[in-house]
Short mmCIF file of C-alpha atoms in Angstrom, two decimals:
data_model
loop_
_atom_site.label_atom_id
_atom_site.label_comp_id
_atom_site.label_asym_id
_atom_site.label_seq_id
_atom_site.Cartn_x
_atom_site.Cartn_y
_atom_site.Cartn_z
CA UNK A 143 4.08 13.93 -128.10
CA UNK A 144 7.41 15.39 -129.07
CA UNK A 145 10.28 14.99 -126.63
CA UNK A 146 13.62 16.83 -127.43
CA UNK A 147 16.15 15.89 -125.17
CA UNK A 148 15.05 12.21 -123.91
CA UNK A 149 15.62 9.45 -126.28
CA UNK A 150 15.21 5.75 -125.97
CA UNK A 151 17.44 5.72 -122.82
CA UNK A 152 17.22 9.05 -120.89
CA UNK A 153 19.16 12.03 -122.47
CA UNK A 154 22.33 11.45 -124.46
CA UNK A 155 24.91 13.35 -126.47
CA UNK A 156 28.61 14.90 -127.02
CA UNK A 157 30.07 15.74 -123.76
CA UNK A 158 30.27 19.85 -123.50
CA UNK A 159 27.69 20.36 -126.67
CA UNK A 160 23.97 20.85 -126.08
CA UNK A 161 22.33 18.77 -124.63
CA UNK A 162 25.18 17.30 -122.61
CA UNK A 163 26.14 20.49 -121.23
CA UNK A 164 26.85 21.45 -117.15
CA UNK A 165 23.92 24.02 -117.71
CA UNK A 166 21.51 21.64 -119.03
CA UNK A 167 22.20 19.20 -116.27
CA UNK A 168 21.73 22.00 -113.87
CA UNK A 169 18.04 22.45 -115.47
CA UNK A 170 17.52 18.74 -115.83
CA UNK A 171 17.92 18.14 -112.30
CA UNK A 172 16.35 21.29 -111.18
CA UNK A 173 13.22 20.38 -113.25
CA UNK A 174 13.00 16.56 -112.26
CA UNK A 175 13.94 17.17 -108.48
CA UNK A 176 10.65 19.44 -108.69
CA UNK A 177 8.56 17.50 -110.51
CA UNK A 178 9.19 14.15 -108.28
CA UNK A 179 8.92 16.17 -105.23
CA UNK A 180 5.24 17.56 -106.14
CA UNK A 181 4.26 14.10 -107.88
CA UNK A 182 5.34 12.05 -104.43
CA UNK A 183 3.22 14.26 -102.32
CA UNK A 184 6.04 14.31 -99.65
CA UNK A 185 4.77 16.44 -96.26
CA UNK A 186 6.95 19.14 -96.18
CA UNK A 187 7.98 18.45 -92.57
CA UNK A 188 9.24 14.96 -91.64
CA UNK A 189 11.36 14.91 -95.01
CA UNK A 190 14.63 16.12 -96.84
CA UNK A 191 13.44 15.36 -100.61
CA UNK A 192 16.32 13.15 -102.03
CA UNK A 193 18.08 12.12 -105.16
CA UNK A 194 21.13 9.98 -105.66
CA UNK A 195 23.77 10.09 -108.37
CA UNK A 196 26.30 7.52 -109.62
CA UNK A 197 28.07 7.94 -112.92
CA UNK A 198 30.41 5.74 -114.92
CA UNK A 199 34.22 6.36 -115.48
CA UNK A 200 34.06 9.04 -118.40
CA UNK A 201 36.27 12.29 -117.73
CA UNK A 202 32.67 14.13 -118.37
CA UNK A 203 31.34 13.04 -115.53
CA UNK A 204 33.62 15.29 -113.13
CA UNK A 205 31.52 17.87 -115.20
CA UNK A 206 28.05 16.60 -115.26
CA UNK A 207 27.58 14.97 -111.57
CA UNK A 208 28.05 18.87 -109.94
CA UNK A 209 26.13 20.29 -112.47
CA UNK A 210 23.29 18.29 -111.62
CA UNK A 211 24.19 18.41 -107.53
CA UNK A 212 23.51 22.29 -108.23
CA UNK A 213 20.58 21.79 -109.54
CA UNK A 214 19.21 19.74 -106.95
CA UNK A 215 20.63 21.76 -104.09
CA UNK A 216 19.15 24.95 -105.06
CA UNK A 217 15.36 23.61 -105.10
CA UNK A 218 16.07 22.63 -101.63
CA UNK A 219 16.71 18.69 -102.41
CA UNK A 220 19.67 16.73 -100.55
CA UNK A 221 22.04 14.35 -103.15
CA UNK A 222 23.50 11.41 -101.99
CA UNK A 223 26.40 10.21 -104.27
CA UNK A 224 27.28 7.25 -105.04
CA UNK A 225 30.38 7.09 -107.35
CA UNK A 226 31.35 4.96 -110.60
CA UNK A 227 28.69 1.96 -110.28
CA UNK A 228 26.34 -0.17 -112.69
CA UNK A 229 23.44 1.30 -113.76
CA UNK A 230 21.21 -1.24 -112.22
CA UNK A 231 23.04 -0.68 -109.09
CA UNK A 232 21.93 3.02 -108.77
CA UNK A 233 18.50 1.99 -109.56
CA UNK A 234 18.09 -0.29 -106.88
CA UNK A 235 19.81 2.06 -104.45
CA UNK A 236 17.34 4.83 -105.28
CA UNK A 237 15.04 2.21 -104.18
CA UNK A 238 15.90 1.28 -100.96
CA UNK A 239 17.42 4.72 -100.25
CA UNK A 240 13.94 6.06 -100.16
CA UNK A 241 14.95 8.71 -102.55
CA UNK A 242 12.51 10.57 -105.20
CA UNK A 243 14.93 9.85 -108.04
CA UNK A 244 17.97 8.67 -108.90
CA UNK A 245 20.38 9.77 -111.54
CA UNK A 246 22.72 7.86 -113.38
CA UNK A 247 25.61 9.40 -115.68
CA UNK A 248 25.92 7.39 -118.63
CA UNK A 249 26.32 6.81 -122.16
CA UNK A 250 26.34 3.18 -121.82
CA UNK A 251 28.22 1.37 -124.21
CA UNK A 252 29.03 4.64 -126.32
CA UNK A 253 32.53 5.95 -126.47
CA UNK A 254 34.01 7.99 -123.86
CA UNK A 255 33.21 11.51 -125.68
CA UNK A 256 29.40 10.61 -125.41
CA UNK A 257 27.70 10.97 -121.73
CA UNK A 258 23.94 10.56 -120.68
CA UNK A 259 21.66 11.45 -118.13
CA UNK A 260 19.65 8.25 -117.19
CA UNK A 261 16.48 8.95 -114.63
CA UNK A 262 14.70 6.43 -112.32
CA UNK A 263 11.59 7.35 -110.20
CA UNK A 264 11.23 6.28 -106.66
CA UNK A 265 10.35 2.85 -107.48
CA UNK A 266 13.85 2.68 -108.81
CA UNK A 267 12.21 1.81 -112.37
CA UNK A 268 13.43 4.47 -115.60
CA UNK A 269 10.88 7.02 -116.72
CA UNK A 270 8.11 6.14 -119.20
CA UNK A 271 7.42 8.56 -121.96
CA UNK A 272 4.86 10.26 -120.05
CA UNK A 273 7.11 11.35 -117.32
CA UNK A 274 9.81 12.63 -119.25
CA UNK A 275 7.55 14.54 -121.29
CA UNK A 276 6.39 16.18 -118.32
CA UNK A 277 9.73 16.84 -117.03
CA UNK A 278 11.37 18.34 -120.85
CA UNK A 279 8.05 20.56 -120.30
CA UNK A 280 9.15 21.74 -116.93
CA UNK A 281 12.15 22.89 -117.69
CA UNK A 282 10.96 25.25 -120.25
CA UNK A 283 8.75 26.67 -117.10
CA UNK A 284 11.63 27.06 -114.63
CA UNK A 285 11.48 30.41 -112.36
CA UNK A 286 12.53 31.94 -109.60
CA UNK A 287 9.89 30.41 -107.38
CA UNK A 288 11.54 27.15 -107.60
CA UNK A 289 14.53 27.78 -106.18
CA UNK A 290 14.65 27.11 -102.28
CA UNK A 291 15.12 29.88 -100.16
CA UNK A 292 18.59 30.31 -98.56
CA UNK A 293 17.87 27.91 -95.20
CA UNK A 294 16.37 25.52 -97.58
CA UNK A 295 19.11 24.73 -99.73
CA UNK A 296 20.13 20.65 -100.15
CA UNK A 297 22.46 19.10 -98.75
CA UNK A 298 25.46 16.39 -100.49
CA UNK A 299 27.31 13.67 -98.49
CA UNK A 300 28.76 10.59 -100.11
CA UNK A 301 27.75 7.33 -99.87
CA UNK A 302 30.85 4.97 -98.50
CA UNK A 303 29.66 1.65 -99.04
CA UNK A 304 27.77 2.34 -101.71
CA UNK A 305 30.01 -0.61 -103.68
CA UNK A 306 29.60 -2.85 -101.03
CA UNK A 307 25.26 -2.77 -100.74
CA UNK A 308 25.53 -3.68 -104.49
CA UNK A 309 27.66 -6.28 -104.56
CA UNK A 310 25.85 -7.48 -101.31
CA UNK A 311 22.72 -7.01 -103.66
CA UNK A 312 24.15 -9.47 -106.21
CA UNK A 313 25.66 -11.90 -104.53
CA UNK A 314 22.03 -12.48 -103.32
CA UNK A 315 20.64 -13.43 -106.25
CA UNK A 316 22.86 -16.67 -106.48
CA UNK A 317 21.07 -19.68 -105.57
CA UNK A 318 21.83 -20.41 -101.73
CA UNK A 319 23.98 -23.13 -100.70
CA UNK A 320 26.00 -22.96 -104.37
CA UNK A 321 29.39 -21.64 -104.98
CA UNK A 322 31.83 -20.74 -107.99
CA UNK A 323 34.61 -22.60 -106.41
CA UNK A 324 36.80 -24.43 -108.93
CA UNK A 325 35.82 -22.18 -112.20
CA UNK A 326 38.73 -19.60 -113.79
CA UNK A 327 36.53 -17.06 -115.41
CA UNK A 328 37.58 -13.83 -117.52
CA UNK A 329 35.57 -10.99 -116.65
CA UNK A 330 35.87 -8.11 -118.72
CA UNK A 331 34.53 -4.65 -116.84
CA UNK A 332 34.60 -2.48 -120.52
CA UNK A 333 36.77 0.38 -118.13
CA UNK A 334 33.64 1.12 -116.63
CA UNK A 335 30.92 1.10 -114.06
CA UNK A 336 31.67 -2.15 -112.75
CA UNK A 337 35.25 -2.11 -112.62
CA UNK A 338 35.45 -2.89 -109.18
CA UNK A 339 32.13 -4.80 -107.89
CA UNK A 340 31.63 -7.56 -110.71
CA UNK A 341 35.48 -9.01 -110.02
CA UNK A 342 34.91 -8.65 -106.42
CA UNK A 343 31.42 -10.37 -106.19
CA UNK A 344 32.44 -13.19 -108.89
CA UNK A 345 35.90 -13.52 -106.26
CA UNK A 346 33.92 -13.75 -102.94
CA UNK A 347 31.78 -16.31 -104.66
CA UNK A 348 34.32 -18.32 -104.72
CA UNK A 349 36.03 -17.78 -108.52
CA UNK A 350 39.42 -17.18 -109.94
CA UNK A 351 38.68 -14.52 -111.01
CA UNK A 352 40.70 -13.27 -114.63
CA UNK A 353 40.36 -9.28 -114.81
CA UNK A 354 40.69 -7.19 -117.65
CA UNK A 355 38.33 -3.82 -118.58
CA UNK A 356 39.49 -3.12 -115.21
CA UNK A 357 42.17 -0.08 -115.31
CA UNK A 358 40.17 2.87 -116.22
CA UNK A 359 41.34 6.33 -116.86
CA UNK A 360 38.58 8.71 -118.16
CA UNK A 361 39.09 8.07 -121.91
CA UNK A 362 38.97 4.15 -122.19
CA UNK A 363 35.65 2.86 -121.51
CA UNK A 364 34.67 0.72 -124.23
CA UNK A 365 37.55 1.26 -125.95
CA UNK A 366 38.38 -1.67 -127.24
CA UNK A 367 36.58 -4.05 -125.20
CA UNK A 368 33.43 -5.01 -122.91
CA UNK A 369 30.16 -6.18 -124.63
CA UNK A 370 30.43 -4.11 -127.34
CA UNK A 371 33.99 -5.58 -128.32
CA UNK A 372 34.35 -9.13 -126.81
CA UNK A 373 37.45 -9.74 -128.75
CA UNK A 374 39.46 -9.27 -125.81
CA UNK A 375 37.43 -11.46 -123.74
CA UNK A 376 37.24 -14.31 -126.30
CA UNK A 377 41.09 -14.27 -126.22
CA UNK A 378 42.01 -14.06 -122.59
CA UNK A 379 39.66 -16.82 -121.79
CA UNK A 380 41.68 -19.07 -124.61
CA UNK A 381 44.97 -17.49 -123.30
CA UNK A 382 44.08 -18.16 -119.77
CA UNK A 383 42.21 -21.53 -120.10
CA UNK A 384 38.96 -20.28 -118.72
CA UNK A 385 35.37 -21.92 -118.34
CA UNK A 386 34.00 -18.65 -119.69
CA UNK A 387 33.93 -14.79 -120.19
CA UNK A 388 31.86 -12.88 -119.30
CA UNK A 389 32.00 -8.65 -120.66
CA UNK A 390 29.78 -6.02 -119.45
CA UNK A 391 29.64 -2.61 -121.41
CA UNK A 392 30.46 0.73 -119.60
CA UNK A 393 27.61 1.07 -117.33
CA UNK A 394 26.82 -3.12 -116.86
CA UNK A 395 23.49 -2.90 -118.20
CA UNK A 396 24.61 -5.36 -121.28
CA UNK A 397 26.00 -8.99 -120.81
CA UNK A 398 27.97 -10.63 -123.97
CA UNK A 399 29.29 -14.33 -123.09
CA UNK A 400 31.83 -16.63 -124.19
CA UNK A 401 32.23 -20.14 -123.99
CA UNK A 402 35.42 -22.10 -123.56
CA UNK A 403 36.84 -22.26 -126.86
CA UNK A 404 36.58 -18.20 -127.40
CA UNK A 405 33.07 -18.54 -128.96
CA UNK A 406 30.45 -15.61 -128.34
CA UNK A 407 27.56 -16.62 -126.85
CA UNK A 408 24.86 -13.36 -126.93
CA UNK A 409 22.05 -12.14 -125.82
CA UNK A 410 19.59 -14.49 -127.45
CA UNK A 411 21.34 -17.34 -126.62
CA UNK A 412 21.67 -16.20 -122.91
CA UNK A 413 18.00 -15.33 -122.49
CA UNK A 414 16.69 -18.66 -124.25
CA UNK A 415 19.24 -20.44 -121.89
CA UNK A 416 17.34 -18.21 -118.79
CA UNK A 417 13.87 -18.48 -119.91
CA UNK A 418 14.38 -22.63 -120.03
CA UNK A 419 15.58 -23.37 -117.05
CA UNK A 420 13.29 -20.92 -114.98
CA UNK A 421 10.43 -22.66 -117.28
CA UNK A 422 11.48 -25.93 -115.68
CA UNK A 423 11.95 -24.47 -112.20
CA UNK A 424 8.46 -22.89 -112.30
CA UNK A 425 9.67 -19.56 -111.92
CA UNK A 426 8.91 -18.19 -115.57
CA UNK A 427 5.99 -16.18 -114.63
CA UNK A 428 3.59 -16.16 -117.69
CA UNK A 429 5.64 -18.43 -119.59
CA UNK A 430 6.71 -15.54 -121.53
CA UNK A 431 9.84 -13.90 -122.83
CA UNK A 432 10.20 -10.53 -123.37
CA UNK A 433 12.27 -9.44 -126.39
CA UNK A 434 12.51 -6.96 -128.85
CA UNK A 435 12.18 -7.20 -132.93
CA UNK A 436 15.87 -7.74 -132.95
CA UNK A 437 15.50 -11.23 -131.75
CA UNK A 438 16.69 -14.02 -134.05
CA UNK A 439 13.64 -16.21 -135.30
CA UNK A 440 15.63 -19.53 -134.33
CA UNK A 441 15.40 -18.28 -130.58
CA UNK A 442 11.07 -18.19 -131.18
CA UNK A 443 11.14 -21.53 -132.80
CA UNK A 444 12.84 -22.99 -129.57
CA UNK A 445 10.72 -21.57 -127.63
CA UNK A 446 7.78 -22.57 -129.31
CA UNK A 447 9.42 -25.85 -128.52
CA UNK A 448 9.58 -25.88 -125.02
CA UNK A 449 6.09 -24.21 -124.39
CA UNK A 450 7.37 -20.54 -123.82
CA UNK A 451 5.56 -17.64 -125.91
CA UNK A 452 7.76 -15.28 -126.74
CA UNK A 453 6.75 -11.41 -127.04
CA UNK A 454 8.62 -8.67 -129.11
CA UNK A 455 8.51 -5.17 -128.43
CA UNK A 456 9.86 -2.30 -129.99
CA UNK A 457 14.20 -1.93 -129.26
CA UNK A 458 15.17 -0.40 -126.30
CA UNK A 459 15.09 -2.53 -123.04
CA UNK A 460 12.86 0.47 -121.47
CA UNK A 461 10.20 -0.94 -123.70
CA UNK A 462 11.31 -4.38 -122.77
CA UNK A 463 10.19 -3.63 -119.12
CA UNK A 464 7.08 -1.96 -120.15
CA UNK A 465 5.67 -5.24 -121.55
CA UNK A 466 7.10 -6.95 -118.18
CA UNK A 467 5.66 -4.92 -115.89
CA UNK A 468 1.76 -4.73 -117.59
CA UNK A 469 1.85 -8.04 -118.29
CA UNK A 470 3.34 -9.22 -114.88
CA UNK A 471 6.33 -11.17 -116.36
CA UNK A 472 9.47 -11.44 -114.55
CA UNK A 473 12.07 -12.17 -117.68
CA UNK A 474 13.63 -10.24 -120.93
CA UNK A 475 16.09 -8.76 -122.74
CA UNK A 476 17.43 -8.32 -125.92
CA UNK A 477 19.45 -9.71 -128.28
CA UNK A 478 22.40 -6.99 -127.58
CA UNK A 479 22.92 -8.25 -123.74
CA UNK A 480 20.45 -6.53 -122.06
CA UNK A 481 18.90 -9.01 -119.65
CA UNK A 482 16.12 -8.10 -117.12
CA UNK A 483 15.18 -10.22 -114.51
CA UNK A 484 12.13 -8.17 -112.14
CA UNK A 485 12.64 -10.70 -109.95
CA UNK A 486 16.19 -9.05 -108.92
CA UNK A 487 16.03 -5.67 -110.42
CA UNK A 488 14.52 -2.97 -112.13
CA UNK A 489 16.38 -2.80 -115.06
CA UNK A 490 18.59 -4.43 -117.01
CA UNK A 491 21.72 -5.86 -115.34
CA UNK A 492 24.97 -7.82 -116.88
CA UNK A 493 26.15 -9.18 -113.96
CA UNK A 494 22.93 -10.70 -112.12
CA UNK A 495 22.28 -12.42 -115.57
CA UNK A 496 25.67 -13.80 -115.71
CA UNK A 497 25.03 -15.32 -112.50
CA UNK A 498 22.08 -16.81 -113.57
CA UNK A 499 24.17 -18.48 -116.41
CA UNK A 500 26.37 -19.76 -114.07
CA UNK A 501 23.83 -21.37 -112.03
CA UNK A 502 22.73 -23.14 -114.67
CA UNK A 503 26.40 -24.28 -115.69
CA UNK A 504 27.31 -25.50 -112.28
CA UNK A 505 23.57 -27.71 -112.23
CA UNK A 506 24.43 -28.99 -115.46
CA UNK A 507 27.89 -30.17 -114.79
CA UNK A 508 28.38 -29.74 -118.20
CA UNK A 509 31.05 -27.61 -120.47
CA UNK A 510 29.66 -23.74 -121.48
CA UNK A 511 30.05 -24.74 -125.14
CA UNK A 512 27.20 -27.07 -124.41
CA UNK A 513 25.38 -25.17 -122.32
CA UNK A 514 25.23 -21.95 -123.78
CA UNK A 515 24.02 -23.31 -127.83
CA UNK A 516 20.96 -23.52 -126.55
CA UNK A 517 19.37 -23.05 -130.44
CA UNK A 518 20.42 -22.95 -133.80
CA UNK A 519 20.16 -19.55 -134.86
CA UNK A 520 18.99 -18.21 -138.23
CA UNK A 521 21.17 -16.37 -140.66
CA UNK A 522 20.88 -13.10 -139.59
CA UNK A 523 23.17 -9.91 -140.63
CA UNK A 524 22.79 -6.33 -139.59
CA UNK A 525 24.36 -3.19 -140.96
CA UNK A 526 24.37 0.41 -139.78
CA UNK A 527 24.23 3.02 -142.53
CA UNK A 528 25.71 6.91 -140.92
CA UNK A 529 23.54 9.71 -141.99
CA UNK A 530 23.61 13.23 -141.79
CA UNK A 531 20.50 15.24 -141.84
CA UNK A 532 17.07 14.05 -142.20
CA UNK A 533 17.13 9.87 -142.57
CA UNK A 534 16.44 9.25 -145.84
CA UNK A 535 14.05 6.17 -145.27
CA UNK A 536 11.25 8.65 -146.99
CA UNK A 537 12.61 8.27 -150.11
CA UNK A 538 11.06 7.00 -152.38
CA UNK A 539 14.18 4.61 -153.82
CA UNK A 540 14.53 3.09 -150.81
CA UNK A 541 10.93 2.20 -149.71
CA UNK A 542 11.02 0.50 -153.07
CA UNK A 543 14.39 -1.51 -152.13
CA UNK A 544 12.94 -2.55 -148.55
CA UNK A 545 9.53 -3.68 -150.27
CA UNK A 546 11.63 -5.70 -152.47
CA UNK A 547 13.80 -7.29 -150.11
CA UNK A 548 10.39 -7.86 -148.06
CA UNK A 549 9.02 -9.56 -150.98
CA UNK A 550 12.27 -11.66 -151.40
CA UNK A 551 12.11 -13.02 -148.04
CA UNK A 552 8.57 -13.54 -147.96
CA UNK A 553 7.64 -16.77 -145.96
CA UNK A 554 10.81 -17.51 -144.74
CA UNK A 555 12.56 -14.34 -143.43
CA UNK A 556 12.06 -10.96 -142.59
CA UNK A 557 13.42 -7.34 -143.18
CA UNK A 558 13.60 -4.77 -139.77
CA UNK A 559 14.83 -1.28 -140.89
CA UNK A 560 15.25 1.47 -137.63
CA UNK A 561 16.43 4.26 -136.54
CA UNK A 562 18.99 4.64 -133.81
CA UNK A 563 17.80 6.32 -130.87
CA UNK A 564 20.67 7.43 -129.89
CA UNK A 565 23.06 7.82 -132.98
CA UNK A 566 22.51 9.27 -136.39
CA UNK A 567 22.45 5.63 -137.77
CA UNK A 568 20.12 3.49 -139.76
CA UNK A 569 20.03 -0.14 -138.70
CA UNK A 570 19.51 -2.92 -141.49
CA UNK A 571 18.73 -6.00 -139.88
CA UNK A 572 17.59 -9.25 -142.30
CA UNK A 573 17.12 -13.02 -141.52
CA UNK A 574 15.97 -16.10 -143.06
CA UNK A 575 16.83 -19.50 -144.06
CA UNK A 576 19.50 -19.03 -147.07
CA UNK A 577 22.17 -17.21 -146.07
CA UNK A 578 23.19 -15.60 -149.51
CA UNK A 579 19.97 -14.09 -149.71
CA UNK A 580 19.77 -12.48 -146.36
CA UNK A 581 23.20 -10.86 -147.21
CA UNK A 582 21.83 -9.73 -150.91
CA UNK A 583 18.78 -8.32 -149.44
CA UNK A 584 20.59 -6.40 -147.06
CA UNK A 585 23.16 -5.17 -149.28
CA UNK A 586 21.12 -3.86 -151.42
CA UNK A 587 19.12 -1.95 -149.16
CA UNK A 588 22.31 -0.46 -147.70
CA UNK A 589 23.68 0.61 -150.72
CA UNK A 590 20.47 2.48 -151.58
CA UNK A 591 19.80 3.95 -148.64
CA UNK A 592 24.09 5.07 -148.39
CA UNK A 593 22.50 6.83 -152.25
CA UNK A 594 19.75 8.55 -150.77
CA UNK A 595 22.00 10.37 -147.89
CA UNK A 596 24.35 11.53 -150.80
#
């Protein structure tokens, strides 16, 4: 089944080139507004079909979010908009909305030139391969007969408190009766989606609350800092004497942590943290973890330790939740920060998890630093080789270098070589017991596969 535009998390590219164009959009929305509408079986009295839209803070969005209100206004659909919110914010809204879809404009934690176009059915979950399929399909079919007649047309209106339900949302998901009072904590909001609700619900908790990520102007998400560059946080909590930092990427899907001292704690670490102390609760449903083939081996052993299996799936958290939801467990993530707990949301979501790290801190009474090293990782090192072209992981040089490395590691390591889904890169990922021979394997790998794309 060949898809086109989606990739491993909805549709993604350059802002202004194909496909991240206003007149794609338009057809996007045009084609998923109709196939939702049909698929839902809504009577055609009794109902305004419905689709929401939220969008980070990139300067593309101004383009994209009418674009796509077009779309869905001309096949007779009303939009509801929502603003610059998390990801897993829009997702739940397009939930309890009662809409058909919901729409969220983001490139994650990409830079600011880059935009997406994220889709979540009416259960508020993303699109499985199937559905998109169907949808790239439709758009090729587009006509005249899908576009509403004149007294038919959609309607937009704008959300208000759209921040406010969220961080209502979130706040939620704390455990009753406990309270933040007494802890400084950095929170870094990557210039993006949650700018504005993960200081405020961290400060009505009860926090002093340390803000930075928090200014943006159309250009600066990610730039810099969030998950994707926790420098920033690392340093302000030292500067500032914090218990911790927490940094979301641009569209808080992705948690990265820090403990006192400055020291990164990830997103193994935070989901073996998770998975233990819901184990011990009895709310680990399966007594499973979800992760991906990214996850460091040290975080399995532990695991294995504390009687919780832990299952690896292919990377991208959409795959993630797929193994959740048809095997009825309620936790996983992967190493990069996402973090999805079912129990609270559909998808992944940095701030909820954070939360759930800092419920675990206050029951503890105990410092982050000890905390948060929950296991002793493995030596692990990962390298991303730029390509242009066809990757060239056909050739036959570097199948030979990988089978070596393979060999090398054999019985106490492993080699994991993938393609980006959403960047022309090749990721080289190695682990194992000895640390100089996780970073020879990988080198060499690198260097032959930098060889092969000339």
């Amino acid at each position: 089944m060949t898809r086109n535009l989606f990739g491993t998390d909805g549709i993604r590219g350059t802002a202004n080139a194909e496909p991240m164009t206003a007149e794609t959009a338009l057809r996007v929305a045009m084609a998923a507004g109709r196939h939702f509408v049909h698929s839902n079986g809504r009577p055609k009295t009794g109902h305004r079909p419905l689709a929401v839209i939220g969008k980070d803070t990139r300067l593309s969005g101004y383009m994209l979010e009418p674009a796509m209100v077009a779309g869905f206004t001309s096949i007779g659909m009303d939009v509801v908009l929502l603003g610059p919110l998390p990801t897993p914010a829009v997702a739940s809204l397009t939930r309890s909305l009662r809409a058909d879809l919901g729409v969220m404009l983001s490139a994650s934690h990409n830079p600011y030139q880059d935009n997406g176009i994220k889709l979540f059915g009416p259960d508020g979950f993303k699109l499985s391969d199937d559905v998109e399929h169907e949808v790239e399909s439709r758009i090729d079919r587009l006509g005249a007969e899908d576009r509403a007649p004149a007294d038919r047309l959609g309607k937009v209106r704008r959300l208000e408190d759209a921040q406010g339900r969220y961080i209502e949302i979130a706040k939620n998901t704390f455990p009753k009766g406990m309270r933040l009072d007494g802890l400084k904590l950095v929170v870094d909001c990557a210039n993006g989606a949650a700018y504005k609700v993960a200081p405020r619900v961290l400060f009505e908790l009860g926090a002093e609350v340390i803000e930075i990520g928090v200014t943006p102007n159309g250009t600066n998400i990610n730039a810099g800092c969030g998950a994707t560059a926790p420098d920033a946080m690392c340093r302000a909590v030292t500067e500032h004497g914090a218990h911790l930092g927490i940094a979301l990427d641009g569209d808080a899907d992705r948690l990265i942590m820090a403990d006192e001292s400055g020291r990164i704690i990830d997103g193994d670490q935070i989901m073996g943290l998770i998975a233990a102390s819901w184990a011990e609760a009895g709310l680990l449903r399966g007594k499973a973890l979800i992760t991906t083939v990214m996850s460091n081996l040290g975080l399995e052993q532990y695991l294995e330790g504390i009687g919780v299996s832990m299952h690896r799936t292919k990377v991208g958290d959409r795959y993630v939740l797929e193994h959740m939801r048809s095997g009825d467990f309620n936790l996983g993530g992967e190493q990069s920060g996402h973090m999805i707990m079912s129990d609270h949301a559909t998808t992944g979501d940095g701030l909820i998890a954070a939360l759930q790290v800092l419920a675990v801190l206050i029951s503890s009474g105990k410092p982050m630093s000890e905390v948060a090293s929950v296991f002793m990782p493995l030596p692990q090192l990962l390298k991303n080789v730029r390509y242009t072209g066809e990757p060239p992981l056909d050739t036959e040089s570097v199948k030979m270098a990988i089978s070596d490395g393979e060999a090398r590691l054999a019985g106490s390591g492993r080699v994991l070589i993938r393609k980006s889904g959403t960047e022309p890169l090749i990721r080289v990922m190695a682990e194992g017991a000895d640390e100089n021979l996780v970073a020879d394997v990988v080198n060499d790998i690198v260097r032959e596969i930098e060889r092969a794309a000339g």
